[in-house]
Coordinates of C-alpha atoms and ligand atoms in Angstrom, one line a residue:
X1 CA 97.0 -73.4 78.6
X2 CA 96.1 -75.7 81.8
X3 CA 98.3 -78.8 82.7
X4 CA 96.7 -81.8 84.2
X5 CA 99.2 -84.7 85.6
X6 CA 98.2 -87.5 87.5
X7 CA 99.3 -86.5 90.8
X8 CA 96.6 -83.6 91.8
X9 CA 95.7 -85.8 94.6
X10 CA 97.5 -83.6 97.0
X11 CA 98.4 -84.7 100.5
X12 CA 96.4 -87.6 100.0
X13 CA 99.0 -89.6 98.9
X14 CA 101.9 -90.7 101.2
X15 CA 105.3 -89.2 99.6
X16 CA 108.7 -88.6 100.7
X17 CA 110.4 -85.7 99.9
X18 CA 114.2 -85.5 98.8
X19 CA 115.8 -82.0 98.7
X20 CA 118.2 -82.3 95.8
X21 CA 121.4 -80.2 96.8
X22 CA 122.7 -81.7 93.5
X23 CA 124.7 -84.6 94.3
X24 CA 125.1 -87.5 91.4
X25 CA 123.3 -89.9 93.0
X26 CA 119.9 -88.3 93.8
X27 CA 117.9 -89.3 91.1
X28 CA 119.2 -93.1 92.6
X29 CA 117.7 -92.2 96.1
X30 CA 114.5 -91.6 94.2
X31 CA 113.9 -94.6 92.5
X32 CA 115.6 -97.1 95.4
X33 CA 112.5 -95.4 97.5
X34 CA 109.7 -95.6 94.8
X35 CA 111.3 -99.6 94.8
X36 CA 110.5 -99.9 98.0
X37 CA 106.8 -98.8 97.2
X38 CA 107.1 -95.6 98.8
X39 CA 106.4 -92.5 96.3
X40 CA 108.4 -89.7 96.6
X41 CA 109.6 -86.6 94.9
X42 CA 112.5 -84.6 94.1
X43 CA 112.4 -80.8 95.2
X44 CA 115.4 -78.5 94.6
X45 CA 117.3 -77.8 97.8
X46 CA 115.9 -74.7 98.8
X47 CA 112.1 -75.1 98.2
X48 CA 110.5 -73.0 101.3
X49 CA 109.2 -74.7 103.8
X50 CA 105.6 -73.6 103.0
X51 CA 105.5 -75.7 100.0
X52 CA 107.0 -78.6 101.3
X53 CA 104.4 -78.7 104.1
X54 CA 101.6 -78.4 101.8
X55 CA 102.8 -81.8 100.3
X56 CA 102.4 -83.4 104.0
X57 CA 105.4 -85.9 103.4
X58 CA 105.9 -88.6 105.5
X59 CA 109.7 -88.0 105.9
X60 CA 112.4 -85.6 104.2
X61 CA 115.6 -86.8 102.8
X62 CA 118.5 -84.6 102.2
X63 CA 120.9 -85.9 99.4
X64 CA 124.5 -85.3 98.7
X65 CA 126.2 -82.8 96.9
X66 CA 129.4 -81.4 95.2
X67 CA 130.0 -78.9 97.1
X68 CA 131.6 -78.6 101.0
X69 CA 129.3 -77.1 103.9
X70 CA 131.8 -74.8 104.2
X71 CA 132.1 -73.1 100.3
X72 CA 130.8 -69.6 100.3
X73 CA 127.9 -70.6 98.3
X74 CA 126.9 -74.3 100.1
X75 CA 123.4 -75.1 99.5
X76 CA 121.2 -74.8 102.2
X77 CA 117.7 -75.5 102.6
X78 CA 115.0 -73.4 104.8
X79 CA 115.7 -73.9 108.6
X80 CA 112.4 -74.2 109.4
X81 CA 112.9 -77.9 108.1
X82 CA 115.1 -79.1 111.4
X83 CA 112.3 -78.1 113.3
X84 CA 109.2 -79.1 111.6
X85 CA 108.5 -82.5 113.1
X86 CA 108.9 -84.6 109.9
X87 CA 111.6 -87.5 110.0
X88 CA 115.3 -86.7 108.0
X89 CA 117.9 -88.7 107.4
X90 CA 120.5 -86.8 105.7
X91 CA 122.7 -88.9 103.6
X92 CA 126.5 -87.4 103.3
X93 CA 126.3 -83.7 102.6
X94 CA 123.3 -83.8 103.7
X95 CA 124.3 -85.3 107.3
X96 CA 127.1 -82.8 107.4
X97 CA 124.8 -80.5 106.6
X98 CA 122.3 -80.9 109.7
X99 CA 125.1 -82.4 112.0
X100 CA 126.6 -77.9 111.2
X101 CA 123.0 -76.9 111.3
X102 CA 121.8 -78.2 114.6
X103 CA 125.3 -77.5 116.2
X104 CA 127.7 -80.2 115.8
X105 CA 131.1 -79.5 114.1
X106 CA 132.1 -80.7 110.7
X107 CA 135.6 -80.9 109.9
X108 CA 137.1 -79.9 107.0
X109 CA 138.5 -83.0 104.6
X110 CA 141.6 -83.4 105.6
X111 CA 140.6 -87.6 105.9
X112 CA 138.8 -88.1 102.4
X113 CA 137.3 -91.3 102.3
X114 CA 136.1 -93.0 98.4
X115 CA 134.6 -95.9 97.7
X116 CA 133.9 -98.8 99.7
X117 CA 134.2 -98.6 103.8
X118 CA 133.7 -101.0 106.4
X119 CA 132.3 -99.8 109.6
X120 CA 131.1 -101.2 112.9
X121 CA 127.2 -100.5 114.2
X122 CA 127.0 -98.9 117.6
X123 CA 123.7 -99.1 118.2
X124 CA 121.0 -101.0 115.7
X125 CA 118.2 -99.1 116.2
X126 CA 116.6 -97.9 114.2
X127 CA 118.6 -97.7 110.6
X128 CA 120.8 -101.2 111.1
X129 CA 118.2 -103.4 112.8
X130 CA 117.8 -106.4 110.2
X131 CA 119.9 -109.6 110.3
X132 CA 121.7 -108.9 107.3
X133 CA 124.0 -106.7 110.1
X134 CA 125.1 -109.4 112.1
X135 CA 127.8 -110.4 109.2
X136 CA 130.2 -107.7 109.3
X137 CA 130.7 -108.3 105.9
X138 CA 127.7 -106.5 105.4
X139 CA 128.8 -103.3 107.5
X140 CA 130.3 -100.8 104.8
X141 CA 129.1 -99.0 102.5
X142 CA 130.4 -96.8 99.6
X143 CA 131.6 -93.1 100.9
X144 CA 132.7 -89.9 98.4
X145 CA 133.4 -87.1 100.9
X146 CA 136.1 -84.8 102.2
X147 CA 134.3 -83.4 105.0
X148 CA 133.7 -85.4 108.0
X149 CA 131.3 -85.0 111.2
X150 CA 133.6 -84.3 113.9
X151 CA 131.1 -84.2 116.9
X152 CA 127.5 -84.9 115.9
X153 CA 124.9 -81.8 117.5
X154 CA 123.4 -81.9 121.1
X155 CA 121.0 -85.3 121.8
X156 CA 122.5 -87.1 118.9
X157 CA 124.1 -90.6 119.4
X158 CA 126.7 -92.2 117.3
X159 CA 125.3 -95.1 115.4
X160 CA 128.2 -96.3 113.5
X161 CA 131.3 -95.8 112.9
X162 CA 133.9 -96.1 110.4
X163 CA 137.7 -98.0 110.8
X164 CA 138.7 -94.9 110.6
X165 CA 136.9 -93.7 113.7
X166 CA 134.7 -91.3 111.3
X167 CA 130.9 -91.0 112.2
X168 CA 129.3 -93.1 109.7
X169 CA 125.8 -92.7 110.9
X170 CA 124.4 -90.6 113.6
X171 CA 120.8 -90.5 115.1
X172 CA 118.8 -88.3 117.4
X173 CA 115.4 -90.6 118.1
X174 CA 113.3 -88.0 119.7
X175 CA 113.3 -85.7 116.9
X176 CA 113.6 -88.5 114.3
X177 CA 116.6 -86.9 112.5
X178 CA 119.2 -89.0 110.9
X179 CA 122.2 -89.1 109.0
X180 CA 124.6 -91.4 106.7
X181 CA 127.9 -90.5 105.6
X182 CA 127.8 -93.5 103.1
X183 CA 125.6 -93.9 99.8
X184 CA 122.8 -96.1 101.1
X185 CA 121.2 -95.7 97.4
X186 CA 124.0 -97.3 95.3
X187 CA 124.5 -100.8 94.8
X188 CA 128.1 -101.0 96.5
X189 CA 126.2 -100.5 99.9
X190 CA 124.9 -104.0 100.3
X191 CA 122.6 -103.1 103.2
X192 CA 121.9 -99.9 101.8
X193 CA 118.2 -100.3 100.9
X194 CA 117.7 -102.2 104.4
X195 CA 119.0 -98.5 106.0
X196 CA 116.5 -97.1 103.3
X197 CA 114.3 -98.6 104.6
X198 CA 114.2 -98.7 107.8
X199 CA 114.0 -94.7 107.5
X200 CA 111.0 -95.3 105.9
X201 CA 109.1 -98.0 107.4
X202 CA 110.3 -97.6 111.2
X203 CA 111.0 -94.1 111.2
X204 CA 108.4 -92.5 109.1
X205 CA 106.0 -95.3 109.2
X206 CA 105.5 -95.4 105.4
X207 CA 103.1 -97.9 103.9
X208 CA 103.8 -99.8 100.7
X209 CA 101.2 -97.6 98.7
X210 CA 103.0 -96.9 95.6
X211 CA 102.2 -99.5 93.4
X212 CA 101.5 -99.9 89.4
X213 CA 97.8 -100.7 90.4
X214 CA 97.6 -97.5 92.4
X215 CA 99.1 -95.0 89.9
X216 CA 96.6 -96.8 87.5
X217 CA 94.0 -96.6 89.5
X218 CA 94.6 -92.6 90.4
X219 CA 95.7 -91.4 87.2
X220 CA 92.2 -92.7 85.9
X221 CA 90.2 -91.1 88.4
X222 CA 92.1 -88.1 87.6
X223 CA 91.6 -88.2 83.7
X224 CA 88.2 -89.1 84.4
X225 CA 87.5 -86.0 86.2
X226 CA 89.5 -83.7 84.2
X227 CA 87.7 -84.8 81.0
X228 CA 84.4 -83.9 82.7
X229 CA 81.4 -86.1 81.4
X230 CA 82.0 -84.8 77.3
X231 CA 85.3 -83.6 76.9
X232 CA 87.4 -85.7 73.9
X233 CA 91.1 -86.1 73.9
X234 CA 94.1 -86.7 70.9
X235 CA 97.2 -88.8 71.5
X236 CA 99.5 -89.3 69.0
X237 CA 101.2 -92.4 69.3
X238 CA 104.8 -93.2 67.7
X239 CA 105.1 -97.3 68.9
X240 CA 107.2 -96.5 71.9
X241 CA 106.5 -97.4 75.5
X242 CA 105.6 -94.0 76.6
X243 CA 102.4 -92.8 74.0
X244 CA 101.6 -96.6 73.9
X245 CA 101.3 -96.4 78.2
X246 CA 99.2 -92.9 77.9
X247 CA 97.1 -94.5 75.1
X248 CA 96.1 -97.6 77.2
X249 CA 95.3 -95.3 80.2
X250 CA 93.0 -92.9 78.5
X251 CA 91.4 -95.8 77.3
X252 CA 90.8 -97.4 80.7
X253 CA 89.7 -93.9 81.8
X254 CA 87.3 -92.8 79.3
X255 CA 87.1 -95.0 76.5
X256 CA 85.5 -93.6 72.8
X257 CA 86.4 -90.5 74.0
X258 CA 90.0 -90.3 73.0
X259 CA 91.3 -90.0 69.7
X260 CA 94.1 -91.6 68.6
X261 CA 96.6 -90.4 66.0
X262 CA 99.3 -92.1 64.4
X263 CA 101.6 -90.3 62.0
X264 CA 103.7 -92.9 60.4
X265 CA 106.9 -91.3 58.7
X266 CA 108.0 -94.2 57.1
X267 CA 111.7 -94.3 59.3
X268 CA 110.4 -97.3 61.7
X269 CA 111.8 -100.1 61.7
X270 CA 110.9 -103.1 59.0
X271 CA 107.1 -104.7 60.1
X272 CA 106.9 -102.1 62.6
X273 CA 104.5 -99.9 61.9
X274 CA 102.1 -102.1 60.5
X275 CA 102.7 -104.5 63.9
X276 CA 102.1 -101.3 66.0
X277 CA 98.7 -99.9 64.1
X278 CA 97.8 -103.4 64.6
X279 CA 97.9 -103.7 68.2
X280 CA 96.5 -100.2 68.3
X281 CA 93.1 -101.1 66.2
X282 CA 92.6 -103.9 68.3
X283 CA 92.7 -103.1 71.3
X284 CA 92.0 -99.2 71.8
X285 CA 88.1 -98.3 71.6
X286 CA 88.4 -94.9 70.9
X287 CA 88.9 -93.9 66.9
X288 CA 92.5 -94.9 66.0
X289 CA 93.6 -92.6 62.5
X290 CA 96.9 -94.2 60.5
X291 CA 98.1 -91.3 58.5
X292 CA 100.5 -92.8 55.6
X293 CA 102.6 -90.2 55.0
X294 CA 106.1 -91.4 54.4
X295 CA 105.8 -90.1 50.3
X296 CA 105.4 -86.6 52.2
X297 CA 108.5 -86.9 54.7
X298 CA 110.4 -88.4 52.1
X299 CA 110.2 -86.1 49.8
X300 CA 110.9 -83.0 52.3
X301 CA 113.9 -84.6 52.8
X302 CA 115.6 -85.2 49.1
X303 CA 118.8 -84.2 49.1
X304 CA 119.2 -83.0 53.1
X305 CA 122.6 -83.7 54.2
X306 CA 123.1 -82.3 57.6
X307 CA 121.6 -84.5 60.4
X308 CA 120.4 -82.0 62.1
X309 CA 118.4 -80.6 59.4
X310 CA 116.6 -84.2 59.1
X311 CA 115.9 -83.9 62.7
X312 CA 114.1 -80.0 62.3
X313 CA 112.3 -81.1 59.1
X314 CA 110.8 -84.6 60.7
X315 CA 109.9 -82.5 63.9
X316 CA 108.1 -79.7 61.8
X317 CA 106.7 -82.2 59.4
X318 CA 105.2 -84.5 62.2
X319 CA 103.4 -81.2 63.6
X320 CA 102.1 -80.5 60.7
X321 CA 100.5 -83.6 60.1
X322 CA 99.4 -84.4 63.5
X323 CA 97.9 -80.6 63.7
X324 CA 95.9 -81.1 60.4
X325 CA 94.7 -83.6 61.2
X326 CA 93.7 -83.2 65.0
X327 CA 92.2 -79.4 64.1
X328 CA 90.3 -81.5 61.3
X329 CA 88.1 -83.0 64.1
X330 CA 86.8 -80.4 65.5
X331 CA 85.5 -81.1 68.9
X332 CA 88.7 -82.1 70.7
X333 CA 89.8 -80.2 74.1
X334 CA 93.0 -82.0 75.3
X335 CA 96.2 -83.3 74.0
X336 CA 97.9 -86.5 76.1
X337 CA 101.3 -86.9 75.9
X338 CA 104.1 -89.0 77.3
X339 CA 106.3 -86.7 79.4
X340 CA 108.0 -88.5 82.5
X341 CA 109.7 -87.8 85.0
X342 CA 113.3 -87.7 84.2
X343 CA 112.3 -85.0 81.0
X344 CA 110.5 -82.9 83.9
X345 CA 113.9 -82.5 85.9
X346 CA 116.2 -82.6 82.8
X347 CA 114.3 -79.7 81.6
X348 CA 115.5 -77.4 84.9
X349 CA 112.6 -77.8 86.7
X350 CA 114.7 -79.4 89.8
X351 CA 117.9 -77.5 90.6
X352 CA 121.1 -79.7 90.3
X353 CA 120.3 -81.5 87.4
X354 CA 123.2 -80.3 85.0
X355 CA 122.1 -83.3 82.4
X356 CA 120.0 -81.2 79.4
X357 CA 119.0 -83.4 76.7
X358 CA 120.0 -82.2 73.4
X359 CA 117.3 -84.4 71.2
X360 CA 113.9 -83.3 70.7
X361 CA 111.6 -86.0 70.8
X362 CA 109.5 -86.3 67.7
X363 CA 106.4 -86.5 69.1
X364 CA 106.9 -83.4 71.2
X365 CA 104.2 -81.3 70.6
X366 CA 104.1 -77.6 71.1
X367 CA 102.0 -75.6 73.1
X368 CA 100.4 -73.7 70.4
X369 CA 98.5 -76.4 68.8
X370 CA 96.1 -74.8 71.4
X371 CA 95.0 -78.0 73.5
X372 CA 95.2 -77.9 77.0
X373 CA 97.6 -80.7 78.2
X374 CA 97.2 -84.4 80.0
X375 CA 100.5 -85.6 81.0
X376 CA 99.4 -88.5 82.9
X377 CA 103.3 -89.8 83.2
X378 CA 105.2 -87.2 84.4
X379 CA 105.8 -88.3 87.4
X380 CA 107.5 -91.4 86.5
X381 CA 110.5 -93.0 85.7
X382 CA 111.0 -94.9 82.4
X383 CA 111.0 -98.2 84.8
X384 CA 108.0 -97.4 86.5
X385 CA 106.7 -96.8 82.7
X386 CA 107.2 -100.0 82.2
X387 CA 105.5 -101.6 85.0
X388 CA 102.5 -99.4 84.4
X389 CA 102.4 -100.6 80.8
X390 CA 102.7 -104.2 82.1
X391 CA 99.5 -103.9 84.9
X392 CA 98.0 -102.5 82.3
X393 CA 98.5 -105.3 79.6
X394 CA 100.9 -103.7 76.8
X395 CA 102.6 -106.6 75.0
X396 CA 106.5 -107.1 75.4
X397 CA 106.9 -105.8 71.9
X398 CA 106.0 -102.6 73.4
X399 CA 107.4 -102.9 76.7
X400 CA 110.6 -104.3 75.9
X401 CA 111.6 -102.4 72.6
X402 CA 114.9 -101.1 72.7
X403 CA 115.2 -97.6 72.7
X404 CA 114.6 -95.6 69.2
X405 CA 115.4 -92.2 68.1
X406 CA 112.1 -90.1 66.7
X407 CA 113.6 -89.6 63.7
X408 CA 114.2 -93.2 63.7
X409 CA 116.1 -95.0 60.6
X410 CA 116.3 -91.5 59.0
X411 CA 119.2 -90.7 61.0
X412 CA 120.8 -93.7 60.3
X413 CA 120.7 -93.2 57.0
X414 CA 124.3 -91.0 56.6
X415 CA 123.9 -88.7 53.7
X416 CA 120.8 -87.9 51.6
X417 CA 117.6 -90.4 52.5
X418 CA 115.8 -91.8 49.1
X419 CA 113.3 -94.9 49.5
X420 CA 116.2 -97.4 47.6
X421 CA 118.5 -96.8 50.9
X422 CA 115.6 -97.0 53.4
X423 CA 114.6 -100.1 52.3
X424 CA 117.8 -101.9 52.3
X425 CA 118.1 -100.5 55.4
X426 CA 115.2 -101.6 56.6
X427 CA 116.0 -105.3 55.3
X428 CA 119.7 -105.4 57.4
X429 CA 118.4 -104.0 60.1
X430 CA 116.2 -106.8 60.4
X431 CA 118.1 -109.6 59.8
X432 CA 120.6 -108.1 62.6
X433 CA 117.6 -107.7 64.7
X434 CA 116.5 -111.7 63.9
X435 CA 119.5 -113.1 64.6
X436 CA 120.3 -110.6 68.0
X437 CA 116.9 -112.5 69.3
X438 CA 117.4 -116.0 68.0
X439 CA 120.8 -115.7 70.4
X440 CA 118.9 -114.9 73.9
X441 CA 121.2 -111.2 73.4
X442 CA 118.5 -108.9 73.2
X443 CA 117.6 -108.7 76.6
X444 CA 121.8 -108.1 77.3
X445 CA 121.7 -104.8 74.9
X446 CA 120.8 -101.4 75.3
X447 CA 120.5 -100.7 71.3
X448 CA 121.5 -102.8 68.3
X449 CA 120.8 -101.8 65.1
X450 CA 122.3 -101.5 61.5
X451 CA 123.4 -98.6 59.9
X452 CA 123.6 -97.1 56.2
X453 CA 127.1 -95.9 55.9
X454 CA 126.6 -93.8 52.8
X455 CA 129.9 -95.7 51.7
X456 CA 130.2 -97.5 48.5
X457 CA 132.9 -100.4 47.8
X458 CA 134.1 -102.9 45.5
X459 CA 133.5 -106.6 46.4
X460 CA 133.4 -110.0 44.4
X461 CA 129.3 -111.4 44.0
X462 CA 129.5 -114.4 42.1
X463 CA 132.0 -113.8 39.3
X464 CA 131.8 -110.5 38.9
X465 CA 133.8 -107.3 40.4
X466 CA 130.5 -105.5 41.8
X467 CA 129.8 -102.1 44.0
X468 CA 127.9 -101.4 46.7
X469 CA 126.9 -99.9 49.9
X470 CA 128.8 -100.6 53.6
X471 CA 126.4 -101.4 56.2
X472 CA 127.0 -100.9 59.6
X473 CA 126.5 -102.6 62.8
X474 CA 126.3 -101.3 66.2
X475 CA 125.3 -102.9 69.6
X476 CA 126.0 -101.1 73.0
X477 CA 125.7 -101.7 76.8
X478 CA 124.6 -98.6 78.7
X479 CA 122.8 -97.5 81.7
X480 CA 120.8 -94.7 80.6
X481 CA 122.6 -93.6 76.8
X482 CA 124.9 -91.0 78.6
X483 CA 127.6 -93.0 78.1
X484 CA 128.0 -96.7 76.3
X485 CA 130.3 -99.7 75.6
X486 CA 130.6 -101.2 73.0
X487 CA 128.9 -104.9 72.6
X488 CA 131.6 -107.7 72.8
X489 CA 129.1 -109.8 70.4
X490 CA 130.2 -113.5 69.5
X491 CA 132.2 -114.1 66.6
X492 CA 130.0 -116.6 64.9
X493 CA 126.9 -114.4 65.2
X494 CA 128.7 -111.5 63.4
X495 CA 130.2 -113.8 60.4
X496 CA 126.3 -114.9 60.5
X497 CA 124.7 -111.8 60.1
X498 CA 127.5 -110.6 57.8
X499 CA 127.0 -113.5 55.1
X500 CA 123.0 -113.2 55.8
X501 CA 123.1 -109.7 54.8
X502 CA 125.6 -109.9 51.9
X503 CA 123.8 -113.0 50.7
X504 CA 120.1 -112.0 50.9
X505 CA 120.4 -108.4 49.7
X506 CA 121.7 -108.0 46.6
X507 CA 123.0 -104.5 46.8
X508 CA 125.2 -105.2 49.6
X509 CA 129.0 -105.0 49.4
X510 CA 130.1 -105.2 52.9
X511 CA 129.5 -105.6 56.6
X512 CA 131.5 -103.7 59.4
X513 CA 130.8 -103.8 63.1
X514 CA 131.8 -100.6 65.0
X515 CA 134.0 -101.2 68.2
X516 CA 133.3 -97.4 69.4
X517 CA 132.1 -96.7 72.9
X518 CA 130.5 -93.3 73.9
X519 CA 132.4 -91.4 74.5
X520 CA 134.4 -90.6 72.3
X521 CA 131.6 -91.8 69.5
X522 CA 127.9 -91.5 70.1
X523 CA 125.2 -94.3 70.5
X524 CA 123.5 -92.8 67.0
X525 CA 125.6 -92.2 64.0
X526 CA 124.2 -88.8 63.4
Ligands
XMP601 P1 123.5 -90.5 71.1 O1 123.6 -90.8 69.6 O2 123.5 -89.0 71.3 O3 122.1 -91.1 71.5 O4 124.6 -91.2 71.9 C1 121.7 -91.2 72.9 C2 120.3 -91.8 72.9 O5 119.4 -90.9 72.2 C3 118.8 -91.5 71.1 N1 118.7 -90.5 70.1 C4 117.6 -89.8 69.8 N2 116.3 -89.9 70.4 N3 115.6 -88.2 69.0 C5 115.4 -89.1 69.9 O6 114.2 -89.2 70.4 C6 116.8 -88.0 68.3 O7 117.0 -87.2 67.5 C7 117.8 -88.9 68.8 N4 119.1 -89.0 68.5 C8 119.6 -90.0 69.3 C9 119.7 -92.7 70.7 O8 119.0 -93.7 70.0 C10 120.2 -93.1 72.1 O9 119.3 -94.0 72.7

């Protein structure tokens, strides 16, 4: 088995590296940089110096952490890093970090400061020279330590400090090391990505390379030469943004070469599927395949209960058809698929990253099927995704949709599935959906979406007593599904949607709206 990602290109293309001692917000530093068109990646703390050399970065940044510099087991990263002539800025643990390395002294908290602190710049150059620092309004930004820098090492200069006569950034301009005590990543730092920035644009003399058109433009060459001048490659795509992205890529790159494979399961949303093969047939050269096989899923699942059953046999059935089918053709060398960034690190790759994610993606396809693997996204995040997608023409319907389990409507189905439920599933779902858009909302939620509650009750239709299901409706805010509020929707849209549903679907008895955040609930009802 052979990978294949977009970035072979070496040290030709201008990075930044962050060493990730672990600290909450380094995943933040990582995209504010990639904003700022600079690419950069994220190495676990103690990656030896050798390999961080062979990736010639531009400049190193050292993140925060949880733990103190002096706990017996404080991460540390190889010395040879202080030396090697590439520009730092440590940012909190990390300036304590170097300021104990390179022989200042670092005091134990005993002065912890949290949240937002003003402090004064002692000398602009070359982290606070932009206007922005003339308002001293501007001069804080948001701390979380309990160590402080006490004296910064030999040759460094002060160049800011804090009201509380702490050392909020210190600089040493011959050997282009630099540290923060504040966040400069997160948005309570206001001039945060101007001290970013400056790092990278002053200091390390970064260009602006990392754009949508570049990525594009690489991860074509790269499929192009991977491929060779006759090898043929399968992509199954599900309607979301990330197969959708590879597909459009493989098509730039080689065209009639790749094969695309749809496996449609019968849990997507009302219109979907047929909208997405749609979209797929007409603009895709290569040979797109619609399998119809929503009798088949449907019937492995009769009488399933437990959710997470319905997840194993959807992810074992979609194999299955996707490996018939792909083995059917014969001549194909390489699977695509749509793994990015944040699954790369959430899988353990990068040290520090305690967040594992406990869904497997239908669509995930094993190793075994025996193709060696393109995984022209993984080194992006689900934002960058979406800007690909964009260059690259992919409709809002794609771009925008909201985020939708594998299984999809299957697990929101509570209880047994049969085709009665899905359908008036289906039908809610929809009308929620409608009138979510007709209100200028979508763009507001994370998720909205209706649920079968598996729950039958009495009502009055007409003149008669009559029984029927509950449906559900959720809508949540959230930053990334970890954790989720619920959606504060407007009264007048919900007794809308209720009657709409009640009235134009026979079967149904009742509409609820769920008030739960995350936690305690989840965003999914299974
Ligand atoms: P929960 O329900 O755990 O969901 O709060 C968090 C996010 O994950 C999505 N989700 C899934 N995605 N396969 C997926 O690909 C699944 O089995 C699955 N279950 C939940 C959910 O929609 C939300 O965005």
């Amino acid at each position: 088995m052979k990978y294949f990602l977009a970035d072979d290109s070496g040290s030709f293309r201008e990075k930044v590296v962050i060493l990730d001692f672990g600290g909450q917000y380094s995943m933040l530093i990582a995209r504010r940089i990639r904003e700022s068109g600079v690419y950069c990646e994220l190495l676990p703390f103690d990656t030896s110096w050798n390999k961080i050399i062979e990736l010639n970065p531009a400049g190193i940044i050292l993140s925060g952490s949880p733990a103190s510099v002096y706990s017996e087991d404080a991460p540390r990263c190889d010395p040879a890093v202080y030396s090697g002539g590439i520009p730092i800025l440590g940012i909190c643990y990390g300036m304590q970090l170097l300021s104990l390395e390179l022989g200042g002294e670092v005091k134990r908290g005993t002065r912890p400061e949290f949240g937002r602190t003003s402090f004064n710049v002692v000398e602009k150059k070359p982290l606070f020279t932009d206007d922005l620092f003339l308002d001293q309004a501007n001069n804080c930004g948001w701390m979380s330590h309990q160590d402080e820098v006490l004296k910064p090492p030999p040759n460094f200069t002060v160049l800011a400090r804090t009201e509380n006569n702490t050392m909020a950034a210190i600089g040493d301009n011959n050997r282009k090391i630099y540290g923060v005590q504040f966040h400069p990543e997160v948005f309570h730092t206001p001039g945060g990505n101007n001290v970013l920035k400056n790092f990278l644009f002053s200091v390390c003399e970064c260009s602006q390379t990392w754009t949508p058109r570049s990525f594009i433009d690489n991860a074509v060459e790269i499929i192009r030469h991977t491929l060779g001048e006759d090898d043929k490659v399968v992509c199954a795509l599900s309607g979301g943004v990330d197969s959708s992205v590879v597909a459009f890529l493989l098509d730039k790159a080689v065209g009639e070469r790749a094969v695309y494979i749809f496996v449609d399961h019968g849990f997507l949303r009302l219109g979907e599927a047929e909208q997405v093969a749609k979209l797929y047939r007409e603009r895709l050269k290569g040979q797109f395949i619609h399998l119809d096989a929503r009798q088949q899923f449907l019937e492995k699942l009769a009488g399933v209960l437990d959710p997470e059953e319905k997840r194993m046999i959807i992810g074992a059935e979609f194999i299955k058809v996707f490996k018939d089918q792909a083995l059917s053709m014969g001549d194909i060398t390489y699977l695509a698929q749509g793994t990015i960034y944040p699954d790369v690190i959430e899988s353990g790759s990068v040290s520090g990253a305690a967040v594992i994610k406990s869904h497997h993606n239908v669509g995930g396809l094993p190793e075994e099927l025996g193709f060696d693997l393109i995984e022209p996204l993984r080194e992006l995040f689900k934002d960058e995704v979406r800007l690909v997608g964009a260059e690259l023409g992919l409709p809002d319907t794609i771009l925008k949709r909201q985020p939708f389990p594998g299984p999809g409507l299957a697990v929101r189905i509570i209880g047994d599935i049969t085709e009665k439920k899905l359908i008036l599933l289906k039908k809610a779902d929809a009308i929620f959906r409608e009138e979510i858009i007709k209100s200028d909302l979508a763009d507001t939620l994370w998720q909205y979406f209706a649920v079968y509650t598996g729950i039958d009750v009495v009502g009055v239709k007409g003149d008669d007593r009559h029984y029927g299901p509950v449906i559900a409706l959720r809508a949540v805010h959230s930053e990334d599904a970890m954790t989720a509020d619920w959606a504060r929707l407007p009264h007048n849209l919900l007794e809308k949607v209720s009657a709409r549903i009640t009235g134009e679907i026979e079967e149904a008895a009742r509409v609820v709206y769920d008030i739960t955040s995350k936690p305690p609930g989840t965003i999914e009802w299974e």
